[in-house]
């Protein structure tokens, strides 16, 4: 299987703080994934593969459509348990993306995530709706 990667930048508010939307699918090996930090928010959506996730000192066994919200400067990584076809979507959102708005649209997600330990797990119907939307972007 060939590796597929689609990257799209959105500068929604024209503030020079582009949001990166990524869809990746391909054969992955465990040794290719390492702990790292980002200087932006990451919203990660798991689709498939023999993969779990470590974020903010917690280990998550993932199900299709699970969302992990990773705040800036938090250590995280995908745990690829065996060589597999791994598919995921993620958004990388600069911290200052919404500074000029009176309401930050990320606030509800960022506030919800800590109570769930970074993981947002929806009902099956909501998961399917989310993945359908992501594939259309």
JSON list of C-alpha atoms in Angstrom, two decimals:
[
{"chain": "A", "resi": 1, "resn": "UNK", "atom": "CA", "xyz": [0.00, 0.00, 0.00]},
{"chain": "A", "resi": 2, "resn": "UNK", "atom": "CA", "xyz": [1.25, 3.45, -0.86]},
{"chain": "A", "resi": 3, "resn": "UNK", "atom": "CA", "xyz": [1.30, 6.23, 1.67]},
{"chain": "A", "resi": 4, "resn": "UNK", "atom": "CA", "xyz": [-1.44, 8.82, 1.29]},
{"chain": "A", "resi": 5, "resn": "UNK", "atom": "CA", "xyz": [-1.15, 12.29, 2.79]},
{"chain": "A", "resi": 6, "resn": "UNK", "atom": "CA", "xyz": [-3.39, 15.25, 2.11]},
{"chain": "A", "resi": 7, "resn": "UNK", "atom": "CA", "xyz": [-2.50, 18.56, 3.74]},
{"chain": "A", "resi": 8, "resn": "UNK", "atom": "CA", "xyz": [-4.60, 21.69, 3.48]},
{"chain": "A", "resi": 9, "resn": "UNK", "atom": "CA", "xyz": [-3.95, 25.06, 5.08]},
{"chain": "A", "resi": 10, "resn": "UNK", "atom": "CA", "xyz": [-6.83, 27.30, 6.12]},
{"chain": "A", "resi": 11, "resn": "UNK", "atom": "CA", "xyz": [-6.26, 30.94, 6.96]},
{"chain": "A", "resi": 12, "resn": "UNK", "atom": "CA", "xyz": [-9.87, 31.46, 7.98]},
{"chain": "A", "resi": 13, "resn": "UNK", "atom": "CA", "xyz": [-9.48, 34.80, 9.67]},
{"chain": "A", "resi": 14, "resn": "UNK", "atom": "CA", "xyz": [-6.58, 36.21, 7.63]},
{"chain": "A", "resi": 15, "resn": "UNK", "atom": "CA", "xyz": [-4.41, 36.70, 10.72]},
{"chain": "A", "resi": 16, "resn": "UNK", "atom": "CA", "xyz": [-1.38, 34.82, 9.37]},
{"chain": "A", "resi": 17, "resn": "UNK", "atom": "CA", "xyz": [-2.08, 31.90, 11.69]},
{"chain": "A", "resi": 18, "resn": "UNK", "atom": "CA", "xyz": [-3.05, 29.13, 9.30]},
{"chain": "A", "resi": 19, "resn": "UNK", "atom": "CA", "xyz": [-4.79, 26.02, 10.53]},
{"chain": "A", "resi": 20, "resn": "UNK", "atom": "CA", "xyz": [-3.36, 22.83, 9.04]},
{"chain": "A", "resi": 21, "resn": "UNK", "atom": "CA", "xyz": [-5.80, 20.01, 8.21]},
{"chain": "A", "resi": 22, "resn": "UNK", "atom": "CA", "xyz": [-4.14, 16.65, 7.51]},
{"chain": "A", "resi": 23, "resn": "UNK", "atom": "CA", "xyz": [-5.48, 13.28, 6.39]},
{"chain": "A", "resi": 24, "resn": "UNK", "atom": "CA", "xyz": [-2.87, 10.51, 6.39]},
{"chain": "A", "resi": 25, "resn": "UNK", "atom": "CA", "xyz": [-3.12, 6.83, 5.58]},
{"chain": "A", "resi": 26, "resn": "UNK", "atom": "CA", "xyz": [-0.29, 4.41, 4.98]},
{"chain": "A", "resi": 27, "resn": "UNK", "atom": "CA", "xyz": [1.84, 1.52, 6.11]},
{"chain": "A", "resi": 28, "resn": "UNK", "atom": "CA", "xyz": [3.52, 2.50, 9.37]},
{"chain": "A", "resi": 29, "resn": "UNK", "atom": "CA", "xyz": [6.14, 0.93, 11.59]},
{"chain": "A", "resi": 30, "resn": "UNK", "atom": "CA", "xyz": [6.32, 1.33, 15.39]},
{"chain": "A", "resi": 31, "resn": "UNK", "atom": "CA", "xyz": [9.85, 2.76, 15.32]},
{"chain": "A", "resi": 32, "resn": "UNK", "atom": "CA", "xyz": [8.74, 5.73, 13.22]},
{"chain": "A", "resi": 33, "resn": "UNK", "atom": "CA", "xyz": [6.70, 7.35, 16.01]},
{"chain": "A", "resi": 34, "resn": "UNK", "atom": "CA", "xyz": [8.28, 9.22, 18.91]},
{"chain": "A", "resi": 35, "resn": "UNK", "atom": "CA", "xyz": [7.20, 11.36, 21.84]},
{"chain": "A", "resi": 36, "resn": "UNK", "atom": "CA", "xyz": [7.05, 15.02, 20.84]},
{"chain": "A", "resi": 37, "resn": "UNK", "atom": "CA", "xyz": [5.47, 18.37, 21.66]},
{"chain": "A", "resi": 38, "resn": "UNK", "atom": "CA", "xyz": [3.79, 20.96, 19.48]},
{"chain": "A", "resi": 39, "resn": "UNK", "atom": "CA", "xyz": [3.49, 24.70, 19.85]},
{"chain": "A", "resi": 40, "resn": "UNK", "atom": "CA", "xyz": [-0.17, 24.60, 18.85]},
{"chain": "A", "resi": 41, "resn": "UNK", "atom": "CA", "xyz": [-3.39, 22.77, 19.63]},
{"chain": "A", "resi": 42, "resn": "UNK", "atom": "CA", "xyz": [-3.78, 19.41, 17.95]},
{"chain": "A", "resi": 43, "resn": "UNK", "atom": "CA", "xyz": [-7.13, 17.78, 17.39]},
{"chain": "A", "resi": 44, "resn": "UNK", "atom": "CA", "xyz": [-6.49, 14.17, 16.38]},
{"chain": "A", "resi": 45, "resn": "UNK", "atom": "CA", "xyz": [-9.14, 11.79, 15.02]},
{"chain": "A", "resi": 46, "resn": "UNK", "atom": "CA", "xyz": [-8.28, 8.10, 14.89]},
{"chain": "A", "resi": 47, "resn": "UNK", "atom": "CA", "xyz": [-9.67, 6.07, 11.98]},
{"chain": "A", "resi": 48, "resn": "UNK", "atom": "CA", "xyz": [-7.87, 2.72, 11.79]},
{"chain": "A", "resi": 49, "resn": "UNK", "atom": "CA", "xyz": [-4.73, 0.71, 12.45]},
{"chain": "A", "resi": 50, "resn": "UNK", "atom": "CA", "xyz": [-3.14, -1.23, 15.31]},
{"chain": "A", "resi": 51, "resn": "UNK", "atom": "CA", "xyz": [-2.59, 2.03, 17.16]},
{"chain": "A", "resi": 52, "resn": "UNK", "atom": "CA", "xyz": [-3.15, 3.47, 20.62]},
{"chain": "A", "resi": 53, "resn": "UNK", "atom": "CA", "xyz": [-2.13, 6.91, 21.88]},
{"chain": "A", "resi": 54, "resn": "UNK", "atom": "CA", "xyz": [-0.20, 8.54, 24.71]},
{"chain": "A", "resi": 55, "resn": "UNK", "atom": "CA", "xyz": [-1.16, 12.11, 25.57]},
{"chain": "A", "resi": 56, "resn": "UNK", "atom": "CA", "xyz": [-0.55, 14.12, 28.70]},
{"chain": "A", "resi": 57, "resn": "UNK", "atom": "CA", "xyz": [0.81, 11.11, 30.67]},
{"chain": "A", "resi": 58, "resn": "UNK", "atom": "CA", "xyz": [-2.21, 8.92, 29.83]},
{"chain": "A", "resi": 59, "resn": "UNK", "atom": "CA", "xyz": [-2.48, 5.86, 27.62]},
{"chain": "A", "resi": 60, "resn": "UNK", "atom": "CA", "xyz": [-5.56, 5.50, 25.41]},
{"chain": "A", "resi": 61, "resn": "UNK", "atom": "CA", "xyz": [-6.82, 2.39, 23.63]},
{"chain": "A", "resi": 62, "resn": "UNK", "atom": "CA", "xyz": [-8.51, 3.88, 20.59]},
{"chain": "A", "resi": 63, "resn": "UNK", "atom": "CA", "xyz": [-11.73, 3.13, 18.75]},
{"chain": "A", "resi": 64, "resn": "UNK", "atom": "CA", "xyz": [-12.60, 4.41, 15.29]},
{"chain": "A", "resi": 65, "resn": "UNK", "atom": "CA", "xyz": [-13.71, 8.05, 15.50]},
{"chain": "A", "resi": 66, "resn": "UNK", "atom": "CA", "xyz": [-12.11, 8.76, 18.89]},
{"chain": "A", "resi": 67, "resn": "UNK", "atom": "CA", "xyz": [-10.90, 12.34, 19.23]},
{"chain": "A", "resi": 68, "resn": "UNK", "atom": "CA", "xyz": [-7.88, 13.37, 21.26]},
{"chain": "A", "resi": 69, "resn": "UNK", "atom": "CA", "xyz": [-7.36, 17.04, 22.06]},
{"chain": "A", "resi": 70, "resn": "UNK", "atom": "CA", "xyz": [-3.73, 17.88, 22.77]},
{"chain": "A", "resi": 71, "resn": "UNK", "atom": "CA", "xyz": [-2.94, 21.23, 24.28]},
{"chain": "A", "resi": 72, "resn": "UNK", "atom": "CA", "xyz": [0.23, 23.09, 23.31]},
{"chain": "A", "resi": 73, "resn": "UNK", "atom": "CA", "xyz": [3.47, 21.90, 24.93]},
{"chain": "A", "resi": 74, "resn": "UNK", "atom": "CA", "xyz": [2.02, 18.53, 26.04]},
{"chain": "A", "resi": 75, "resn": "UNK", "atom": "CA", "xyz": [4.04, 15.40, 25.28]},
{"chain": "A", "resi": 76, "resn": "UNK", "atom": "CA", "xyz": [2.23, 12.92, 23.04]},
{"chain": "A", "resi": 77, "resn": "UNK", "atom": "CA", "xyz": [2.65, 10.20, 20.41]},
{"chain": "A", "resi": 78, "resn": "UNK", "atom": "CA", "xyz": [0.85, 7.53, 18.47]},
{"chain": "A", "resi": 79, "resn": "UNK", "atom": "CA", "xyz": [1.69, 4.07, 19.78]},
{"chain": "A", "resi": 80, "resn": "UNK", "atom": "CA", "xyz": [1.88, 1.91, 16.66]},
{"chain": "A", "resi": 81, "resn": "UNK", "atom": "CA", "xyz": [1.79, -1.59, 18.13]},
{"chain": "A", "resi": 82, "resn": "UNK", "atom": "CA", "xyz": [2.67, -3.46, 14.94]},
{"chain": "A", "resi": 83, "resn": "UNK", "atom": "CA", "xyz": [3.38, -2.66, 11.32]},
{"chain": "A", "resi": 84, "resn": "UNK", "atom": "CA", "xyz": [-0.03, -1.71, 9.96]},
{"chain": "A", "resi": 85, "resn": "UNK", "atom": "CA", "xyz": [-2.04, 0.51, 7.69]},
{"chain": "A", "resi": 86, "resn": "UNK", "atom": "CA", "xyz": [-2.66, 3.52, 9.92]},
{"chain": "A", "resi": 87, "resn": "UNK", "atom": "CA", "xyz": [-5.24, 6.20, 9.06]},
{"chain": "A", "resi": 88, "resn": "UNK", "atom": "CA", "xyz": [-5.94, 9.42, 10.93]},
{"chain": "A", "resi": 89, "resn": "UNK", "atom": "CA", "xyz": [-6.97, 13.03, 10.56]},
{"chain": "A", "resi": 90, "resn": "UNK", "atom": "CA", "xyz": [-5.60, 15.92, 12.57]},
{"chain": "A", "resi": 91, "resn": "UNK", "atom": "CA", "xyz": [-5.86, 19.66, 12.82]},
{"chain": "A", "resi": 92, "resn": "UNK", "atom": "CA", "xyz": [-2.92, 21.78, 13.97]},
{"chain": "A", "resi": 93, "resn": "UNK", "atom": "CA", "xyz": [-4.22, 25.09, 15.28]},
{"chain": "A", "resi": 94, "resn": "UNK", "atom": "CA", "xyz": [-1.88, 27.91, 16.31]},
{"chain": "A", "resi": 95, "resn": "UNK", "atom": "CA", "xyz": [-2.54, 29.16, 19.83]},
{"chain": "A", "resi": 96, "resn": "UNK", "atom": "CA", "xyz": [-3.25, 32.71, 18.66]},
{"chain": "A", "resi": 97, "resn": "UNK", "atom": "CA", "xyz": [-5.64, 31.70, 15.84]},
{"chain": "A", "resi": 98, "resn": "UNK", "atom": "CA", "xyz": [-8.72, 33.16, 17.49]},
{"chain": "A", "resi": 99, "resn": "UNK", "atom": "CA", "xyz": [-7.25, 35.95, 19.61]},
{"chain": "A", "resi": 100, "resn": "UNK", "atom": "CA", "xyz": [-9.12, 38.67, 17.77]},
{"chain": "A", "resi": 101, "resn": "UNK", "atom": "CA", "xyz": [-12.53, 37.05, 18.26]},
{"chain": "A", "resi": 102, "resn": "UNK", "atom": "CA", "xyz": [-14.66, 37.77, 21.30]},
{"chain": "A", "resi": 103, "resn": "UNK", "atom": "CA", "xyz": [-15.35, 34.05, 21.72]},
{"chain": "A", "resi": 104, "resn": "UNK", "atom": "CA", "xyz": [-12.74, 31.37, 21.03]},
{"chain": "A", "resi": 105, "resn": "UNK", "atom": "CA", "xyz": [-14.46, 28.51, 19.15]},
{"chain": "A", "resi": 106, "resn": "UNK", "atom": "CA", "xyz": [-11.91, 26.07, 20.64]},
{"chain": "A", "resi": 107, "resn": "UNK", "atom": "CA", "xyz": [-12.94, 26.83, 24.22]},
{"chain": "A", "resi": 108, "resn": "UNK", "atom": "CA", "xyz": [-15.71, 24.20, 24.51]},
{"chain": "A", "resi": 109, "resn": "UNK", "atom": "CA", "xyz": [-13.42, 21.48, 23.13]},
{"chain": "A", "resi": 110, "resn": "UNK", "atom": "CA", "xyz": [-10.42, 22.45, 25.26]},
{"chain": "A", "resi": 111, "resn": "UNK", "atom": "CA", "xyz": [-12.60, 22.66, 28.37]},
{"chain": "A", "resi": 112, "resn": "UNK", "atom": "CA", "xyz": [-14.26, 19.31, 27.66]},
{"chain": "A", "resi": 113, "resn": "UNK", "atom": "CA", "xyz": [-11.03, 17.43, 27.02]},
{"chain": "A", "resi": 114, "resn": "UNK", "atom": "CA", "xyz": [-9.45, 17.76, 30.50]},
{"chain": "A", "resi": 115, "resn": "UNK", "atom": "CA", "xyz": [-12.48, 16.20, 32.16]},
{"chain": "A", "resi": 116, "resn": "UNK", "atom": "CA", "xyz": [-12.13, 13.23, 29.81]},
{"chain": "A", "resi": 117, "resn": "UNK", "atom": "CA", "xyz": [-8.32, 13.20, 30.07]},
{"chain": "A", "resi": 118, "resn": "UNK", "atom": "CA", "xyz": [-7.85, 14.53, 26.50]},
{"chain": "A", "resi": 119, "resn": "UNK", "atom": "CA", "xyz": [-10.07, 11.82, 24.97]},
{"chain": "A", "resi": 120, "resn": "UNK", "atom": "CA", "xyz": [-13.48, 12.60, 23.52]},
{"chain": "A", "resi": 121, "resn": "UNK", "atom": "CA", "xyz": [-15.36, 9.43, 22.66]},
{"chain": "A", "resi": 122, "resn": "UNK", "atom": "CA", "xyz": [-18.72, 9.86, 20.97]},
{"chain": "A", "resi": 123, "resn": "UNK", "atom": "CA", "xyz": [-21.62, 7.50, 20.27]},
{"chain": "A", "resi": 124, "resn": "UNK", "atom": "CA", "xyz": [-21.35, 5.35, 17.12]},
{"chain": "A", "resi": 125, "resn": "UNK", "atom": "CA", "xyz": [-23.72, 7.55, 15.09]},
{"chain": "A", "resi": 126, "resn": "UNK", "atom": "CA", "xyz": [-21.80, 10.71, 15.99]},
{"chain": "A", "resi": 127, "resn": "UNK", "atom": "CA", "xyz": [-18.48, 9.01, 15.16]},
{"chain": "A", "resi": 128, "resn": "UNK", "atom": "CA", "xyz": [-19.80, 8.07, 11.73]},
{"chain": "A", "resi": 129, "resn": "UNK", "atom": "CA", "xyz": [-21.09, 11.58, 11.10]},
{"chain": "A", "resi": 130, "resn": "UNK", "atom": "CA", "xyz": [-17.72, 13.06, 12.10]},
{"chain": "A", "resi": 131, "resn": "UNK", "atom": "CA", "xyz": [-15.71, 10.75, 9.84]},
{"chain": "A", "resi": 132, "resn": "UNK", "atom": "CA", "xyz": [-18.11, 11.39, 6.93]},
{"chain": "A", "resi": 133, "resn": "UNK", "atom": "CA", "xyz": [-17.50, 15.14, 7.32]},
{"chain": "A", "resi": 134, "resn": "UNK", "atom": "CA", "xyz": [-13.72, 14.71, 7.54]},
{"chain": "A", "resi": 135, "resn": "UNK", "atom": "CA", "xyz": [-13.60, 12.64, 4.35]},
{"chain": "A", "resi": 136, "resn": "UNK", "atom": "CA", "xyz": [-15.50, 15.38, 2.51]},
{"chain": "A", "resi": 137, "resn": "UNK", "atom": "CA", "xyz": [-13.04, 18.14, 3.46]}
]
